[in-house]
Short mmCIF file of C-alpha atoms in Angstrom, two decimals:
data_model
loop_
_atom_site.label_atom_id
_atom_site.label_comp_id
_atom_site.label_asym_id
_atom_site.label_seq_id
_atom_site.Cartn_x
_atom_site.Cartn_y
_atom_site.Cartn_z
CA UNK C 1 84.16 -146.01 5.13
CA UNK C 2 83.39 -142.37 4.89
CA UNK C 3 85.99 -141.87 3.29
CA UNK C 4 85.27 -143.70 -0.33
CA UNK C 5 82.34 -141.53 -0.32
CA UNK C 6 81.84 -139.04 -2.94
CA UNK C 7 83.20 -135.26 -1.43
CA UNK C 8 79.83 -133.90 -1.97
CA UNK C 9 78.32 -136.62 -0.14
CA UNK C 10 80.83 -136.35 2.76
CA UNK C 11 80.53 -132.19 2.71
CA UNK C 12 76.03 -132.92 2.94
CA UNK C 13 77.50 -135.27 6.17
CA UNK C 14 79.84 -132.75 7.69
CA UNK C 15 77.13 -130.07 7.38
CA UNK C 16 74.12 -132.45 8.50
CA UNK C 17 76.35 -132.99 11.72
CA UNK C 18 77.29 -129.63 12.40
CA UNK C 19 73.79 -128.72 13.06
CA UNK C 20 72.56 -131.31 14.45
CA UNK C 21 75.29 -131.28 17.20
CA UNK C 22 76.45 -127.66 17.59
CA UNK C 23 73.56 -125.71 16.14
CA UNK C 24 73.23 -123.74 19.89
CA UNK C 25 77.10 -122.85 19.13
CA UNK C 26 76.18 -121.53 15.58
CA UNK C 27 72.82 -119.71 16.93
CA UNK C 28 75.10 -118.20 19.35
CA UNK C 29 77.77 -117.17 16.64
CA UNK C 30 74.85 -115.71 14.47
CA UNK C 31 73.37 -113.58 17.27
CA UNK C 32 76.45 -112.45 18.59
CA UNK C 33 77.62 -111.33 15.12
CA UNK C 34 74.18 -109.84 14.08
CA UNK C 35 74.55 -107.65 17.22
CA UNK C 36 78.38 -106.66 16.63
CA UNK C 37 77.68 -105.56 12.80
CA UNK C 38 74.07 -103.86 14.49
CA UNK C 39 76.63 -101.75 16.94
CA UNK C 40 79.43 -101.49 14.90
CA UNK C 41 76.63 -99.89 11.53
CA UNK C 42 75.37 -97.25 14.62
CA UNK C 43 78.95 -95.80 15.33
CA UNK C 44 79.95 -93.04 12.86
CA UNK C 45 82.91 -95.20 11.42
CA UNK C 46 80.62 -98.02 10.65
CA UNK C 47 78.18 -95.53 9.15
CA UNK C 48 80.97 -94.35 6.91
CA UNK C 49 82.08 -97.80 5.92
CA UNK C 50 78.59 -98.75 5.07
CA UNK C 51 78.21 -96.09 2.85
CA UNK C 52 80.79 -96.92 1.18
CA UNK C 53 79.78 -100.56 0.79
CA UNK C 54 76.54 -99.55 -0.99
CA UNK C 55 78.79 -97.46 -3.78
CA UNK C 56 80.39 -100.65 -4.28
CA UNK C 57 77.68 -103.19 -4.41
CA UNK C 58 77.69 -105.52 -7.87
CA UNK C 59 74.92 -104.84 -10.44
CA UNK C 60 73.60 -102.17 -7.94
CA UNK C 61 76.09 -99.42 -7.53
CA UNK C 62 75.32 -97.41 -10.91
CA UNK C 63 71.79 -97.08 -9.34
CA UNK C 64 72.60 -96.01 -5.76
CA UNK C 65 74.64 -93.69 -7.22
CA UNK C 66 72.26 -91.88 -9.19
CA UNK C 67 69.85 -91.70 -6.62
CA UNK C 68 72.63 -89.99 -4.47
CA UNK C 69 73.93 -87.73 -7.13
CA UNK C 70 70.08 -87.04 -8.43
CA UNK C 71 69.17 -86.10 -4.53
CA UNK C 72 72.63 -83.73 -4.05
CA UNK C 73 71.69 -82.13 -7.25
CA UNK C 74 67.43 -81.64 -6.82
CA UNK C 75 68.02 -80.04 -3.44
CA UNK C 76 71.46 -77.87 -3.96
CA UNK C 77 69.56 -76.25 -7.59
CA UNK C 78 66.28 -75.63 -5.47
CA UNK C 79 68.40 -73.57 -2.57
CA UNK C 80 70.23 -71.98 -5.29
CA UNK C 81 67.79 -71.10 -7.33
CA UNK C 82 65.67 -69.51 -4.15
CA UNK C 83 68.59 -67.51 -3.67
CA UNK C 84 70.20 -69.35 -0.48
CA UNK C 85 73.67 -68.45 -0.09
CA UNK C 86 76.00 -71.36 -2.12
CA UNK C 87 77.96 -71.58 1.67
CA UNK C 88 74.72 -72.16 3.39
CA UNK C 89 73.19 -74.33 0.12
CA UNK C 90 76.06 -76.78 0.24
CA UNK C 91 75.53 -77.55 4.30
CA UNK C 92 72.32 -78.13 3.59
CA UNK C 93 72.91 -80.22 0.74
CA UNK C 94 75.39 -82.29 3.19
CA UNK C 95 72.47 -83.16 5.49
CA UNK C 96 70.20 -84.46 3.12
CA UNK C 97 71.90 -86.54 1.36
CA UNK C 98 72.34 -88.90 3.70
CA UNK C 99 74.89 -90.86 2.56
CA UNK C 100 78.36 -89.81 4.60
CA UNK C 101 80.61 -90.09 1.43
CA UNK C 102 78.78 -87.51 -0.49
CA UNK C 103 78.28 -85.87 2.74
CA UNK C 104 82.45 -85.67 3.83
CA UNK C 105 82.65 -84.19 0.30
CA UNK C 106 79.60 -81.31 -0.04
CA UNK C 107 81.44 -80.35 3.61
CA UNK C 108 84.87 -80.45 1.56
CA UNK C 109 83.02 -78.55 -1.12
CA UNK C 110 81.74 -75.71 1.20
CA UNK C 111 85.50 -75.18 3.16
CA UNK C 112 86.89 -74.74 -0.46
CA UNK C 113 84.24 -72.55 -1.65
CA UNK C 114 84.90 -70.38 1.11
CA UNK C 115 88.54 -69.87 0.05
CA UNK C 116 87.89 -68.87 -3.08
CA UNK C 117 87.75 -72.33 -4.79
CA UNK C 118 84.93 -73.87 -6.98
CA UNK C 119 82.49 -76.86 -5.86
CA UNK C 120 83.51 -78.57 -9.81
CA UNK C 121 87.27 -78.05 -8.66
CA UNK C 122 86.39 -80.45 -5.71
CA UNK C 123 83.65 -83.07 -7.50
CA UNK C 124 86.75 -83.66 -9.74
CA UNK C 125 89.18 -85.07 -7.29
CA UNK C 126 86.36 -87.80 -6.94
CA UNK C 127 85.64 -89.70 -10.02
CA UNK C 128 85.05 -92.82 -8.55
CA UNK C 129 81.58 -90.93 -6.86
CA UNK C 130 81.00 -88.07 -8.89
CA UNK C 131 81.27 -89.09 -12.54
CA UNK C 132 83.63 -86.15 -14.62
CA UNK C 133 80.74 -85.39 -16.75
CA UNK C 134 78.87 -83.57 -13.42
CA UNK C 135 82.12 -81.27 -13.01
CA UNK C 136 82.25 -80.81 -16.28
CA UNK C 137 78.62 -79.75 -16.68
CA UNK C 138 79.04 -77.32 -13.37
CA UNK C 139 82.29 -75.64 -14.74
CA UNK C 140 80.11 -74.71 -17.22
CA UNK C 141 77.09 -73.29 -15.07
CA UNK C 142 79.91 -71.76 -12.86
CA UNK C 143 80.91 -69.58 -15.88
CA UNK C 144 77.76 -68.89 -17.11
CA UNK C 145 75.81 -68.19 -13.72
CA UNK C 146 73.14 -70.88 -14.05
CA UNK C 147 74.57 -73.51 -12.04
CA UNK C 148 71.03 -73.73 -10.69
CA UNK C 149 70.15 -75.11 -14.26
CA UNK C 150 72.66 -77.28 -14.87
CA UNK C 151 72.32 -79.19 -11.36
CA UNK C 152 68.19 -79.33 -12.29
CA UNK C 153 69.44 -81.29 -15.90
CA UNK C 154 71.95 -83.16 -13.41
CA UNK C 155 68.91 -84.37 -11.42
CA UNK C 156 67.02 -85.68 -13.94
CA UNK C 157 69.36 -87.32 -15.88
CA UNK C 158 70.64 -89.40 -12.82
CA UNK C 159 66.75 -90.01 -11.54
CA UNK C 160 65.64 -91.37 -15.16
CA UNK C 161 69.12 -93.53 -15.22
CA UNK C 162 68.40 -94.78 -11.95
CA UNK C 163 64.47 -95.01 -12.42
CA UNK C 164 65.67 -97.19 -16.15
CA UNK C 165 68.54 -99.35 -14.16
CA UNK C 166 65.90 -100.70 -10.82
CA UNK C 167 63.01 -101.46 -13.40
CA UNK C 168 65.75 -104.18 -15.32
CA UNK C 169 67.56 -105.41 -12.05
CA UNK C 170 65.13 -108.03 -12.32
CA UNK C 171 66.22 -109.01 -15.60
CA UNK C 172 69.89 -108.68 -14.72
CA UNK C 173 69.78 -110.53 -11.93
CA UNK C 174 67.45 -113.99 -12.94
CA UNK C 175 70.58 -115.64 -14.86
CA UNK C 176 72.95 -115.49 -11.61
CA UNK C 177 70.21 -116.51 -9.17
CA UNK C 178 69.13 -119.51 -11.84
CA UNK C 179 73.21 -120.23 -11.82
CA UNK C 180 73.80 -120.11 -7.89
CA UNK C 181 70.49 -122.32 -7.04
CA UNK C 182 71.26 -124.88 -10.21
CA UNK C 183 74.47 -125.33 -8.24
CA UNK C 184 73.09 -125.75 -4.86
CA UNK C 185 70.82 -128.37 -6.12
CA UNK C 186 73.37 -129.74 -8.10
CA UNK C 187 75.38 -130.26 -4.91
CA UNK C 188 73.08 -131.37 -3.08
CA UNK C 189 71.50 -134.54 -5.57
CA UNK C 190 74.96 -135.07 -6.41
CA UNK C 191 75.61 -135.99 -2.94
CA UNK C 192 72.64 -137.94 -2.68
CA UNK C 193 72.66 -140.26 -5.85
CA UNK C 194 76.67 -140.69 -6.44
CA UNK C 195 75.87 -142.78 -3.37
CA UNK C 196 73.54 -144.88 -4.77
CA UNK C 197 74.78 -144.85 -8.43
CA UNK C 198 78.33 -146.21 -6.56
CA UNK C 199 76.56 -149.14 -4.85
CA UNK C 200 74.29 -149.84 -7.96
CA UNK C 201 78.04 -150.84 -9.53
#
């Protein structure tokens, strides 16, 4: 029976008959789900969520997050240093940057600043976005009235590291995709030759 079968055999047969009799159910799952996650990304808490997704993403977030912090930094230095007020600099900085985590906090940033606070008092309640070595950089161009400088080195730095980290993704990545598609065809002649090597017995 089925049964004696090996389980990778028997998992090839459940999946073989799944889509061969309910592969109009599983279309209809697909579609229905690609248009929930389609809606669900255009509202602004799916937006959000997304966002923070791409932060999070394995082997990729280090380089998402330089482009982010190398974009906030490239535009707020070039409205500083043409003399834009640093109210008007930061809300302008918020719509660029296009990603609504970085966004939520350049908006925090500018409702601080205009109490009296500092934007490297605010980057430093979020480590986990804004590494502590950009707060501790702006403290210092706070003090010394070139904070227009120190966001230009900012840029750069976080372009190059981004820049270095996409040209070896390749590289990074080859081992795991060798790994997950040795195992898939592992699986897969597994469950076709335990079969036979069972009946050759």
């Amino acid at each position: 029976g089925i049964e004696e079968l090996p389980l990778t055999t028997r998992i090839l047969i459940f999946v073989n008959n799944l889509l061969i009799n309910y592969w109009y159910l599983i279309l209809g799952l697909v579609v229905i789900l690609g248009f929930w996650i389609f809606k669900y990304l255009k509202s602004p808490e799916g937006r959000e969520e997304y966002d923070r997704i791409k932060l999070k993403l394995p082997f990729l977030k280090r380089a998402i997050k330089g482009i982010y912090l190398a974009r906030l930094s490239e535009t707020l230095s070039t409205l500083v240093k043409a003399g834009v007020p640093i109210l008007d600099s930061l809300e302008i900085t918020s719509s660029v940057v296009s990603n609504k985590v970085y966004q939520n906090i350049l908006l925090e940033t500018k409702d601080q600043v205009r109490q009296g606070g500092r934007i490297s008092e605010v980057f430093a309640q979020y480590p986990e976005v804004i590494p502590p070595i950009i707060s501790q950089m702006i403290v210092v161009g706070e003090k010394t009235g070139k904070l227009d400088v120190i966001l230009e080195h900012i840029s750069r730095f976080y372009s190059n590291e981004a820049d270095a980290i996409i040209r070896n993704l390749p590289s990074t990545i080859e081992p795991i995709a060798i790994l997950f598609f040795g195992g898939v065809v592992f699986i897969i002649v597994s469950g076709v030759l335990l079969p036979l090597f069972s009946i050759i017995r």
